[in-house]
mmCIF file of C-alpha atoms in Angstrom:
data_model
loop_
_atom_site.group_PDB
_atom_site.id
_atom_site.type_symbol
_atom_site.label_atom_id
_atom_site.label_comp_id
_atom_site.label_asym_id
_atom_site.label_seq_id
_atom_site.Cartn_x
_atom_site.Cartn_y
_atom_site.Cartn_z
ATOM 1 C CA UNK R 1 1.988 216.078 125.776
ATOM 2 C CA UNK R 2 4.149 218.711 125.545
ATOM 3 C CA UNK R 3 7.329 217.642 124.395
ATOM 4 C CA UNK R 4 5.136 215.729 121.873
ATOM 5 C CA UNK R 5 3.772 219.000 120.911
ATOM 6 C CA UNK R 6 6.900 220.642 120.384
ATOM 7 C CA UNK R 7 8.005 217.184 117.694
ATOM 8 C CA UNK R 8 5.034 218.030 115.585
ATOM 9 C CA UNK R 9 5.559 221.496 115.549
ATOM 10 C CA UNK R 10 8.736 221.155 114.530
ATOM 11 C CA UNK R 11 8.315 219.064 112.036
ATOM 12 C CA UNK R 12 6.144 221.890 110.443
ATOM 13 C CA UNK R 13 8.178 224.627 111.422
ATOM 14 C CA UNK R 14 11.328 225.934 109.788
ATOM 15 C CA UNK R 15 14.252 225.757 112.946
ATOM 16 C CA UNK R 16 16.907 224.342 111.465
ATOM 17 C CA UNK R 17 16.186 224.611 107.555
ATOM 18 C CA UNK R 18 14.603 227.503 105.472
ATOM 19 C CA UNK R 19 11.251 226.910 103.694
ATOM 20 C CA UNK R 20 11.433 225.563 100.393
ATOM 21 C CA UNK R 21 11.578 228.590 97.566
ATOM 22 C CA UNK R 22 8.263 229.353 96.466
ATOM 23 C CA UNK R 23 6.048 231.430 94.571
ATOM 24 C CA UNK R 24 6.145 235.227 95.966
ATOM 25 C CA UNK R 25 2.373 235.794 96.468
ATOM 26 C CA UNK R 26 0.471 239.033 95.363
ATOM 27 C CA UNK R 27 -1.262 240.429 98.104
ATOM 28 C CA UNK R 28 -1.419 242.498 99.950
ATOM 29 C CA UNK R 29 0.130 241.823 104.166
ATOM 30 C CA UNK R 30 -0.283 244.443 106.928
ATOM 31 C CA UNK R 31 3.536 246.044 107.413
ATOM 32 C CA UNK R 32 4.111 244.916 110.544
ATOM 33 C CA UNK R 33 2.948 241.884 113.246
ATOM 34 C CA UNK R 34 1.817 243.180 116.416
ATOM 35 C CA UNK R 35 0.284 241.109 119.537
ATOM 36 C CA UNK R 36 -2.069 243.195 119.816
ATOM 37 C CA UNK R 37 -3.721 242.364 116.690
ATOM 38 C CA UNK R 38 -4.150 239.102 114.785
ATOM 39 C CA UNK R 39 -3.658 238.360 111.358
ATOM 40 C CA UNK R 40 -6.255 236.117 110.044
ATOM 41 C CA UNK R 41 -5.376 234.772 106.595
ATOM 42 C CA UNK R 42 -8.335 233.197 104.768
ATOM 43 C CA UNK R 43 -9.460 231.903 101.811
ATOM 44 C CA UNK R 44 -10.342 228.411 99.393
ATOM 45 C CA UNK R 45 -8.821 225.142 100.901
ATOM 46 C CA UNK R 46 -5.221 224.620 98.863
ATOM 47 C CA UNK R 47 -4.593 227.938 97.703
ATOM 48 C CA UNK R 48 -1.530 228.383 98.482
ATOM 49 C CA UNK R 49 -2.281 229.572 102.183
ATOM 50 C CA UNK R 50 0.194 227.243 104.043
ATOM 51 C CA UNK R 51 2.737 228.351 101.689
ATOM 52 C CA UNK R 52 2.003 232.203 102.452
ATOM 53 C CA UNK R 53 2.401 231.463 105.917
ATOM 54 C CA UNK R 54 6.076 230.774 105.316
ATOM 55 C CA UNK R 55 6.735 233.185 103.204
ATOM 56 C CA UNK R 56 6.125 235.358 106.280
ATOM 57 C CA UNK R 57 8.920 234.929 107.542
ATOM 58 C CA UNK R 58 10.961 236.500 104.808
ATOM 59 C CA UNK R 59 8.411 238.970 104.931
ATOM 60 C CA UNK R 60 9.079 240.513 108.037
ATOM 61 C CA UNK R 61 12.505 239.576 108.569
ATOM 62 C CA UNK R 62 11.482 237.214 111.669
ATOM 63 C CA UNK R 63 13.986 234.395 112.918
ATOM 64 C CA UNK R 64 13.098 230.966 112.085
ATOM 65 C CA UNK R 65 13.360 229.471 115.438
ATOM 66 C CA UNK R 66 11.163 231.316 117.046
ATOM 67 C CA UNK R 67 8.650 230.492 115.400
ATOM 68 C CA UNK R 68 6.370 228.150 115.688
ATOM 69 C CA UNK R 69 4.049 226.799 112.827
ATOM 70 C CA UNK R 70 1.148 224.089 113.969
ATOM 71 C CA UNK R 71 -0.871 222.638 111.441
ATOM 72 C CA UNK R 72 -4.338 221.536 112.827
ATOM 73 C CA UNK R 73 -4.963 219.079 109.910
ATOM 74 C CA UNK R 74 -1.797 216.702 111.062
ATOM 75 C CA UNK R 75 -3.484 213.443 112.036
ATOM 76 C CA UNK R 76 -1.583 213.534 115.068
ATOM 77 C CA UNK R 77 -2.925 215.912 116.359
ATOM 78 C CA UNK R 78 -6.620 214.447 115.820
ATOM 79 C CA UNK R 79 -7.030 214.242 119.625
ATOM 80 C CA UNK R 80 -5.908 217.295 120.737
ATOM 81 C CA UNK R 81 -8.373 219.715 118.781
ATOM 82 C CA UNK R 82 -8.784 221.912 121.956
ATOM 83 C CA UNK R 83 -8.026 225.391 122.800
ATOM 84 C CA UNK R 84 -6.208 223.780 125.706
ATOM 85 C CA UNK R 85 -3.679 222.464 123.202
ATOM 86 C CA UNK R 86 -2.789 225.847 121.557
ATOM 87 C CA UNK R 87 -2.338 227.101 125.578
ATOM 88 C CA UNK R 88 0.126 223.967 126.173
ATOM 89 C CA UNK R 89 2.101 224.863 123.180
ATOM 90 C CA UNK R 90 2.397 228.617 123.032
ATOM 91 C CA UNK R 91 3.737 228.239 126.866
ATOM 92 C CA UNK R 92 6.161 225.329 125.640
ATOM 93 C CA UNK R 93 7.443 227.145 122.774
ATOM 94 C CA UNK R 94 7.756 230.339 125.356
ATOM 95 C CA UNK R 95 9.900 228.182 128.202
ATOM 96 C CA UNK R 96 11.863 226.884 124.715
ATOM 97 C CA UNK R 97 12.853 230.575 123.720
ATOM 98 C CA UNK R 98 13.179 232.092 127.152
ATOM 99 C CA UNK R 99 15.241 235.282 125.480
ATOM 100 C CA UNK R 100 13.616 236.294 122.428
ATOM 101 C CA UNK R 101 11.933 239.285 122.605
ATOM 102 C CA UNK R 102 8.916 238.429 120.310
ATOM 103 C CA UNK R 103 7.606 234.889 118.876
ATOM 104 C CA UNK R 104 5.710 234.917 116.407
ATOM 105 C CA UNK R 105 2.740 231.547 116.324
ATOM 106 C CA UNK R 106 1.534 230.277 112.672
ATOM 107 C CA UNK R 107 -1.531 228.336 113.698
ATOM 108 C CA UNK R 108 -2.880 226.685 110.120
ATOM 109 C CA UNK R 109 -6.206 225.356 109.406
ATOM 110 C CA UNK R 110 -7.109 226.405 113.066
ATOM 111 C CA UNK R 111 -10.937 226.319 112.423
ATOM 112 C CA UNK R 112 -10.321 222.702 113.468
ATOM 113 C CA UNK R 113 -10.227 223.749 117.249
ATOM 114 C CA UNK R 114 -12.812 223.918 119.746
ATOM 115 C CA UNK R 115 -12.774 227.565 121.653
ATOM 116 C CA UNK R 116 -9.658 229.053 119.548
ATOM 117 C CA UNK R 117 -11.723 232.080 118.945
ATOM 118 C CA UNK R 118 -11.867 232.837 122.861
ATOM 119 C CA UNK R 119 -8.626 231.720 123.268
ATOM 120 C CA UNK R 120 -7.251 234.186 120.351
ATOM 121 C CA UNK R 121 -9.022 236.811 122.432
ATOM 122 C CA UNK R 122 -7.476 236.155 125.847
ATOM 123 C CA UNK R 123 -4.293 236.369 124.186
ATOM 124 C CA UNK R 124 -4.663 239.416 122.429
ATOM 125 C CA UNK R 125 -5.994 241.016 125.834
ATOM 126 C CA UNK R 126 -2.696 240.631 127.758
ATOM 127 C CA UNK R 127 0.033 241.035 124.678
ATOM 128 C CA UNK R 128 2.828 239.661 126.078
ATOM 129 C CA UNK R 129 5.621 238.457 123.417
ATOM 130 C CA UNK R 130 3.678 236.506 121.531
ATOM 131 C CA UNK R 131 2.323 237.425 117.854
ATOM 132 C CA UNK R 132 -0.346 235.682 116.233
ATOM 133 C CA UNK R 133 -1.244 234.813 112.884
ATOM 134 C CA UNK R 134 -4.021 232.106 112.351
ATOM 135 C CA UNK R 135 -5.120 230.282 108.802
ATOM 136 C CA UNK R 136 -8.372 228.253 107.579
ATOM 137 C CA UNK R 137 -10.852 227.282 104.475
ATOM 138 C CA UNK R 138 -13.583 226.976 106.872
ATOM 139 C CA UNK R 139 -16.536 229.785 106.942
ATOM 140 C CA UNK R 140 -15.611 230.219 110.655
ATOM 141 C CA UNK R 141 -13.033 232.031 109.730
ATOM 142 C CA UNK R 142 -15.198 235.010 108.189
ATOM 143 C CA UNK R 143 -14.936 238.186 109.258
ATOM 144 C CA UNK R 144 -18.450 238.608 110.147
ATOM 145 C CA UNK R 145 -18.216 236.199 112.856
ATOM 146 C CA UNK R 146 -14.621 236.933 113.711
ATOM 147 C CA UNK R 147 -15.898 240.807 114.291
ATOM 148 C CA UNK R 148 -18.096 238.682 117.156
ATOM 149 C CA UNK R 149 -15.872 237.748 119.411
ATOM 150 C CA UNK R 150 -12.032 239.297 118.423
ATOM 151 C CA UNK R 151 -13.416 242.847 117.881
ATOM 152 C CA UNK R 152 -11.230 245.404 115.944
ATOM 153 C CA UNK R 153 -8.577 242.837 117.316
ATOM 154 C CA UNK R 154 -7.729 241.042 114.052
ATOM 155 C CA UNK R 155 -6.709 242.058 110.384
ATOM 156 C CA UNK R 156 -8.328 239.838 107.406
ATOM 157 C CA UNK R 157 -6.130 238.852 104.598
ATOM 158 C CA UNK R 158 -7.806 237.236 101.359
ATOM 159 C CA UNK R 159 -5.899 234.762 99.557
ATOM 160 C CA UNK R 160 -7.159 233.456 96.654
ATOM 161 C CA UNK R 161 -5.366 230.611 93.590
ATOM 162 C CA UNK R 162 -2.715 232.088 91.893
ATOM 163 C CA UNK R 163 -3.579 234.641 89.139
ATOM 164 C CA UNK R 164 -1.727 234.940 85.237
ATOM 165 C CA UNK R 165 1.513 236.955 86.739
ATOM 166 C CA UNK R 166 1.735 234.289 89.484
ATOM 167 C CA UNK R 167 1.602 231.200 86.917
ATOM 168 C CA UNK R 168 3.935 232.894 84.469
ATOM 169 C CA UNK R 169 6.473 233.271 87.486
ATOM 170 C CA UNK R 170 6.012 228.523 87.303
ATOM 171 C CA UNK R 171 5.645 228.280 84.114
ATOM 172 C CA UNK R 172 7.067 231.226 81.893
ATOM 173 C CA UNK R 173 5.306 229.865 78.355
ATOM 174 C CA UNK R 174 1.924 229.573 80.068
ATOM 175 C CA UNK R 175 -0.362 231.339 78.020
ATOM 176 C CA UNK R 176 -3.554 233.417 78.619
ATOM 177 C CA UNK R 177 -5.714 230.421 77.292
ATOM 178 C CA UNK R 178 -3.271 227.632 79.884
ATOM 179 C CA UNK R 179 -4.580 229.775 82.707
ATOM 180 C CA UNK R 180 -8.316 229.784 81.469
ATOM 181 C CA UNK R 181 -7.579 225.535 80.705
ATOM 182 C CA UNK R 182 -5.630 225.122 83.992
ATOM 183 C CA UNK R 183 -6.707 227.483 86.690
ATOM 184 C CA UNK R 184 -4.666 228.469 89.640
ATOM 185 C CA UNK R 185 -4.186 226.195 92.787
ATOM 186 C CA UNK R 186 -0.895 225.825 93.099
ATOM 187 C CA UNK R 187 -0.382 221.663 93.130
ATOM 188 C CA UNK R 188 -2.274 220.839 90.328
ATOM 189 C CA UNK R 189 0.107 223.452 88.466
ATOM 190 C CA UNK R 190 3.330 221.313 89.015
ATOM 191 C CA UNK R 191 1.437 217.952 88.716
ATOM 192 C CA UNK R 192 0.632 215.731 85.971
ATOM 193 C CA UNK R 193 -2.032 214.333 87.506
ATOM 194 C CA UNK R 194 -3.650 217.944 87.515
ATOM 195 C CA UNK R 195 -7.296 217.209 87.092
ATOM 196 C CA UNK R 196 -7.660 213.808 89.476
ATOM 197 C CA UNK R 197 -6.393 216.779 92.159
ATOM 198 C CA UNK R 198 -8.284 219.558 90.972
ATOM 199 C CA UNK R 199 -11.496 216.770 91.292
ATOM 200 C CA UNK R 200 -10.393 215.852 94.435
ATOM 201 C CA UNK R 201 -10.345 219.719 95.995
ATOM 202 C CA UNK R 202 -14.138 220.276 94.093
ATOM 203 C CA UNK R 203 -15.402 217.036 96.782
ATOM 204 C CA UNK R 204 -13.026 218.040 100.053
ATOM 205 C CA UNK R 205 -14.494 222.030 99.513
ATOM 206 C CA UNK R 206 -18.082 220.543 99.636
ATOM 207 C CA UNK R 207 -17.734 217.558 102.132
ATOM 208 C CA UNK R 208 -15.327 219.585 104.713
ATOM 209 C CA UNK R 209 -16.103 223.240 104.046
ATOM 210 C CA UNK R 210 -19.816 223.035 103.369
ATOM 211 C CA UNK R 211 -21.991 220.153 104.088
ATOM 212 C CA UNK R 212 -20.353 219.924 107.593
ATOM 213 C CA UNK R 213 -21.507 224.098 107.529
ATOM 214 C CA UNK R 214 -24.688 223.302 106.541
ATOM 215 C CA UNK R 215 -25.262 220.041 108.383
ATOM 216 C CA UNK R 216 -26.898 218.607 105.182
ATOM 217 C CA UNK R 217 -27.863 214.756 105.344
ATOM 218 C CA UNK R 218 -26.849 213.743 101.807
ATOM 219 C CA UNK R 219 -23.699 215.269 100.004
ATOM 220 C CA UNK R 220 -25.928 214.906 96.498
ATOM 221 C CA UNK R 221 -27.813 217.563 96.610
ATOM 222 C CA UNK R 222 -25.652 219.956 97.054
ATOM 223 C CA UNK R 223 -23.124 218.718 94.738
ATOM 224 C CA UNK R 224 -26.027 219.060 91.786
ATOM 225 C CA UNK R 225 -26.861 222.903 93.005
ATOM 226 C CA UNK R 226 -23.328 223.702 92.466
ATOM 227 C CA UNK R 227 -22.244 222.526 89.674
ATOM 228 C CA UNK R 228 -25.814 223.286 87.889
ATOM 229 C CA UNK R 229 -24.323 226.736 89.450
ATOM 230 C CA UNK R 230 -20.910 226.246 88.042
ATOM 231 C CA UNK R 231 -22.451 225.261 84.541
ATOM 232 C CA UNK R 232 -24.620 228.479 84.391
ATOM 233 C CA UNK R 233 -21.728 230.863 85.605
ATOM 234 C CA UNK R 234 -22.379 234.472 84.309
ATOM 235 C CA UNK R 235 -26.085 233.579 83.786
ATOM 236 C CA UNK R 236 -28.544 235.229 86.359
ATOM 237 C CA UNK R 237 -29.836 232.441 88.715
ATOM 238 C CA UNK R 238 -33.107 231.828 89.531
ATOM 239 C CA UNK R 239 -32.713 230.204 93.090
ATOM 240 C CA UNK R 240 -36.718 228.742 92.430
ATOM 241 C CA UNK R 241 -35.497 227.136 89.175
ATOM 242 C CA UNK R 242 -32.552 225.889 90.911
ATOM 243 C CA UNK R 243 -34.377 224.412 93.285
ATOM 244 C CA UNK R 244 -36.869 222.778 91.228
ATOM 245 C CA UNK R 245 -34.596 221.089 89.729
ATOM 246 C CA UNK R 246 -32.673 219.640 92.370
ATOM 247 C CA UNK R 247 -35.449 219.018 94.227
ATOM 248 C CA UNK R 248 -35.417 220.889 98.162
ATOM 249 C CA UNK R 249 -36.596 223.976 98.943
ATOM 250 C CA UNK R 250 -35.712 227.212 97.695
ATOM 251 C CA UNK R 251 -34.101 228.255 101.481
ATOM 252 C CA UNK R 252 -32.073 225.359 101.314
ATOM 253 C CA UNK R 253 -30.750 226.106 98.033
ATOM 254 C CA UNK R 254 -29.916 229.198 99.657
ATOM 255 C CA UNK R 255 -28.621 228.361 102.257
ATOM 256 C CA UNK R 256 -25.866 226.033 100.587
ATOM 257 C CA UNK R 257 -25.337 228.766 97.972
ATOM 258 C CA UNK R 258 -24.250 231.058 101.074
ATOM 259 C CA UNK R 259 -22.042 227.849 102.873
ATOM 260 C CA UNK R 260 -20.057 227.759 99.193
ATOM 261 C CA UNK R 261 -19.559 231.704 99.161
ATOM 262 C CA UNK R 262 -18.272 231.705 102.935
ATOM 263 C CA UNK R 263 -15.967 228.969 101.688
ATOM 264 C CA UNK R 264 -14.683 230.595 98.816
ATOM 265 C CA UNK R 265 -15.929 227.869 96.255
ATOM 266 C CA UNK R 266 -18.329 230.607 94.352
ATOM 267 C CA UNK R 267 -19.259 234.273 95.058
ATOM 268 C CA UNK R 268 -22.363 236.038 93.903
ATOM 269 C CA UNK R 269 -22.182 238.538 91.884
ATOM 270 C CA UNK R 270 -25.594 240.784 92.717
ATOM 271 C CA UNK R 271 -27.198 243.564 90.471
ATOM 272 C CA UNK R 272 -26.105 246.804 90.550
ATOM 273 C CA UNK R 273 -28.538 250.058 92.179
ATOM 274 C CA UNK R 274 -27.150 252.149 94.638
ATOM 275 C CA UNK R 275 -30.414 250.688 96.785
ATOM 276 C CA UNK R 276 -30.122 248.069 98.527
ATOM 277 C CA UNK R 277 -33.759 247.067 97.956
ATOM 278 C CA UNK R 278 -33.810 247.601 94.462
ATOM 279 C CA UNK R 279 -30.713 245.064 94.750
ATOM 280 C CA UNK R 280 -32.358 242.285 96.440
ATOM 281 C CA UNK R 281 -35.195 242.059 93.757
ATOM 282 C CA UNK R 282 -33.207 241.086 91.044
ATOM 283 C CA UNK R 283 -31.340 237.616 90.685
ATOM 284 C CA UNK R 284 -27.463 237.398 91.091
ATOM 285 C CA UNK R 285 -24.959 235.652 88.976
ATOM 286 C CA UNK R 286 -22.262 233.212 89.905
ATOM 287 C CA UNK R 287 -18.671 232.527 89.631
ATOM 288 C CA UNK R 288 -16.387 230.064 90.718
ATOM 289 C CA UNK R 289 -13.369 230.801 92.493
ATOM 290 C CA UNK R 290 -11.080 229.151 89.681
ATOM 291 C CA UNK R 291 -11.536 228.523 86.393
ATOM 292 C CA UNK R 292 -9.683 224.901 86.195
ATOM 293 C CA UNK R 293 -11.644 223.839 89.007
ATOM 294 C CA UNK R 294 -15.386 225.267 87.078
ATOM 295 C CA UNK R 295 -13.686 223.017 84.235
ATOM 296 C CA UNK R 296 -12.973 219.591 85.839
ATOM 297 C CA UNK R 297 -16.254 220.137 87.636
ATOM 298 C CA UNK R 298 -19.072 220.322 85.036
ATOM 299 C CA UNK R 299 -19.319 219.196 81.674
ATOM 300 C CA UNK R 300 -18.192 220.520 77.925
ATOM 301 C CA UNK R 301 -19.633 223.444 78.822
ATOM 302 C CA UNK R 302 -16.955 223.957 81.262
ATOM 303 C CA UNK R 303 -14.482 224.950 77.945
ATOM 304 C CA UNK R 304 -15.880 227.662 77.317
ATOM 305 C CA UNK R 305 -13.220 230.137 76.550
ATOM 306 C CA UNK R 306 -15.199 233.288 76.395
ATOM 307 C CA UNK R 307 -17.237 231.974 79.479
ATOM 308 C CA UNK R 308 -13.437 231.346 81.553
ATOM 309 C CA UNK R 309 -12.491 234.286 80.707
ATOM 310 C CA UNK R 310 -15.634 236.095 81.885
ATOM 311 C CA UNK R 311 -15.081 234.194 85.296
ATOM 312 C CA UNK R 312 -11.306 235.129 85.154
ATOM 313 C CA UNK R 313 -12.395 238.679 85.171
ATOM 314 C CA UNK R 314 -14.566 238.864 88.101
ATOM 315 C CA UNK R 315 -11.891 236.911 90.040
ATOM 316 C CA UNK R 316 -9.348 239.840 89.148
ATOM 317 C CA UNK R 317 -12.214 242.439 89.976
ATOM 318 C CA UNK R 318 -12.840 241.013 93.529
ATOM 319 C CA UNK R 319 -9.455 240.799 94.641
ATOM 320 C CA UNK R 320 -9.233 244.406 93.694
ATOM 321 C CA UNK R 321 -12.281 246.030 94.067
ATOM 322 C CA UNK R 322 -14.268 243.745 96.981
ATOM 323 C CA UNK R 323 -18.098 244.268 95.178
ATOM 324 C CA UNK R 324 -18.568 243.327 91.589
ATOM 325 C CA UNK R 325 -21.979 243.902 90.338
ATOM 326 C CA UNK R 326 -23.426 243.007 87.283
ATOM 327 C CA UNK R 327 -26.668 245.181 84.975
ATOM 328 C CA UNK R 328 -29.029 244.948 82.709
ATOM 329 C CA UNK R 329 -31.959 246.851 81.041
ATOM 330 C CA UNK R 330 -32.230 245.725 77.122
ATOM 331 C CA UNK R 331 -28.910 244.070 77.189
ATOM 332 C CA UNK R 332 -26.212 243.519 79.932
ATOM 333 C CA UNK R 333 -23.286 244.887 81.336
ATOM 334 C CA UNK R 334 -21.010 241.601 82.428
ATOM 335 C CA UNK R 335 -19.505 244.102 85.537
ATOM 336 C CA UNK R 336 -19.994 247.150 87.614
ATOM 337 C CA UNK R 337 -17.551 248.292 90.294
ATOM 338 C CA UNK R 338 -17.976 251.317 92.294
ATOM 339 C CA UNK R 339 -15.331 254.104 92.946
ATOM 340 C CA UNK R 340 -17.207 256.332 95.572
ATOM 341 C CA UNK R 341 -20.218 256.724 93.984
ATOM 342 C CA UNK R 342 -19.687 256.711 91.196
ATOM 343 C CA UNK R 343 -19.884 253.235 88.611
ATOM 344 C CA UNK R 344 -17.160 251.859 86.318
ATOM 345 C CA UNK R 345 -19.406 249.003 83.662
ATOM 346 C CA UNK R 346 -17.057 246.502 82.279
ATOM 347 C CA UNK R 347 -16.990 244.127 79.305
ATOM 348 C CA UNK R 348 -15.685 240.961 78.589
ATOM 349 C CA UNK R 349 -15.585 239.758 75.467
ATOM 350 C CA UNK R 350 -12.797 237.262 73.568
ATOM 351 C CA UNK R 351 -11.827 239.546 70.598
ATOM 352 C CA UNK R 352 -13.497 243.173 71.469
ATOM 353 C CA UNK R 353 -17.003 245.053 71.841
ATOM 354 C CA UNK R 354 -19.559 244.163 68.839
ATOM 355 C CA UNK R 355 -22.918 245.676 68.406
ATOM 356 C CA UNK R 356 -24.591 244.462 71.073
ATOM 357 C CA UNK R 357 -21.699 245.559 74.059
ATOM 358 C CA UNK R 358 -22.280 248.653 72.684
ATOM 359 C CA UNK R 359 -26.147 248.705 72.686
ATOM 360 C CA UNK R 360 -25.800 247.679 76.853
ATOM 361 C CA UNK R 361 -23.621 250.160 77.099
ATOM 362 C CA UNK R 362 -25.553 253.402 75.964
ATOM 363 C CA UNK R 363 -28.720 251.483 77.693
ATOM 364 C CA UNK R 364 -25.976 252.034 81.256
ATOM 365 C CA UNK R 365 -24.831 255.604 80.257
ATOM 366 C CA UNK R 366 -28.650 256.662 79.973
ATOM 367 C CA UNK R 367 -29.588 255.099 83.249
ATOM 368 C CA UNK R 368 -26.143 256.474 84.688
ATOM 369 C CA UNK R 369 -24.680 259.301 82.994
ATOM 370 C CA UNK R 370 -22.150 260.114 85.194
ATOM 371 C CA UNK R 371 -20.148 256.723 85.476
ATOM 372 C CA UNK R 372 -16.729 256.383 84.396
ATOM 373 C CA UNK R 373 -15.782 255.443 80.701
ATOM 374 C CA UNK R 374 -16.474 252.017 80.314
ATOM 375 C CA UNK R 375 -13.840 248.964 80.302
ATOM 376 C CA UNK R 376 -13.326 245.949 77.764
ATOM 377 C CA UNK R 377 -11.036 243.355 78.570
ATOM 378 C CA UNK R 378 -10.455 240.922 75.973
ATOM 379 C CA UNK R 379 -8.295 237.999 75.548
ATOM 380 C CA UNK R 380 -5.368 240.621 74.450
ATOM 381 C CA UNK R 381 -5.587 242.789 77.320
ATOM 382 C CA UNK R 382 -6.154 240.518 80.410
ATOM 383 C CA UNK R 383 -5.388 241.421 83.194
ATOM 384 C CA UNK R 384 -3.554 244.512 82.113
ATOM 385 C CA UNK R 385 -6.507 246.605 80.988
ATOM 386 C CA UNK R 386 -7.990 245.666 85.158
ATOM 387 C CA UNK R 387 -4.950 247.619 86.321
ATOM 388 C CA UNK R 388 -6.887 250.815 85.223
ATOM 389 C CA UNK R 389 -8.919 250.544 88.544
#
């Protein structure tokens, strides 16, 4: 069985040939790997996590033959998804490379392995030659849950689909309109069957990363809720109205959306206030992880270029700033981000700020007079203007 594990690992590892060239990902990695701290890579399914793992060989100057890769969605491992498999694989690899000072273990889609968290903690508590990098798209890899098991022993890196600059590396002639239409999932960008792939991604994420999480008996209500949220991206949503439309309880809607957010399918955008209590009293807006995924998942409203630009701006802000909010009084400020306690209002419009946008900003500055100068994101300055943040 150990020999079988190494044979499987050989098909995923790069002991005899370098990884294929790939688009460098615009993500900040830790300065070094360590036997005491695991690197945890998480993000939505099919956004390029496995490729980023292979890029780490060059990024950290590792020797390929000192790196072991295992992908736990390999069907040959279906009967061995237990922490004992992790132990056998790492020990066998250590025996195969007895003279290597450091061995790096890449465990892809590790969430399928029962007991992996505690196995990983045991390795980090007694560090030896192994440096451990794990990845997954399932909510089990969320830092909030990891923290309870790997207290202070992991660094989390989030990966999203390609941004506009990464798309341009693949297709130099691509326009912003192309990016908003096609989105950033890497494989569909290289395929003539892009929309078929994106639709399958949508189904796979719902079934494998969301439905299993909440234990939903049927996927119909879950799919209806997500499609309603995607349709209404950028608008404040009442969970009560969604529940009435889907014929489920409000608590069910809240649980479904929370699971979707944990699986990186969509993200909530709370109302901006310094008080957490006031934020909780207002409805959220929701945005998809990818504009192409949204387009293929909803009706013709998914073709709205202005809405697509707003969705893409939200994702850029989330990557750069973490927490992103919205604000409304008489008019709406699309987004608000913070630097310390100082907020920055952001308006998104295809061609430039209108009177409606300016009136909303006036209201915002009356409420928050010490806020930073507003940023207006347009089709002409996206994403360069966000570099000011």
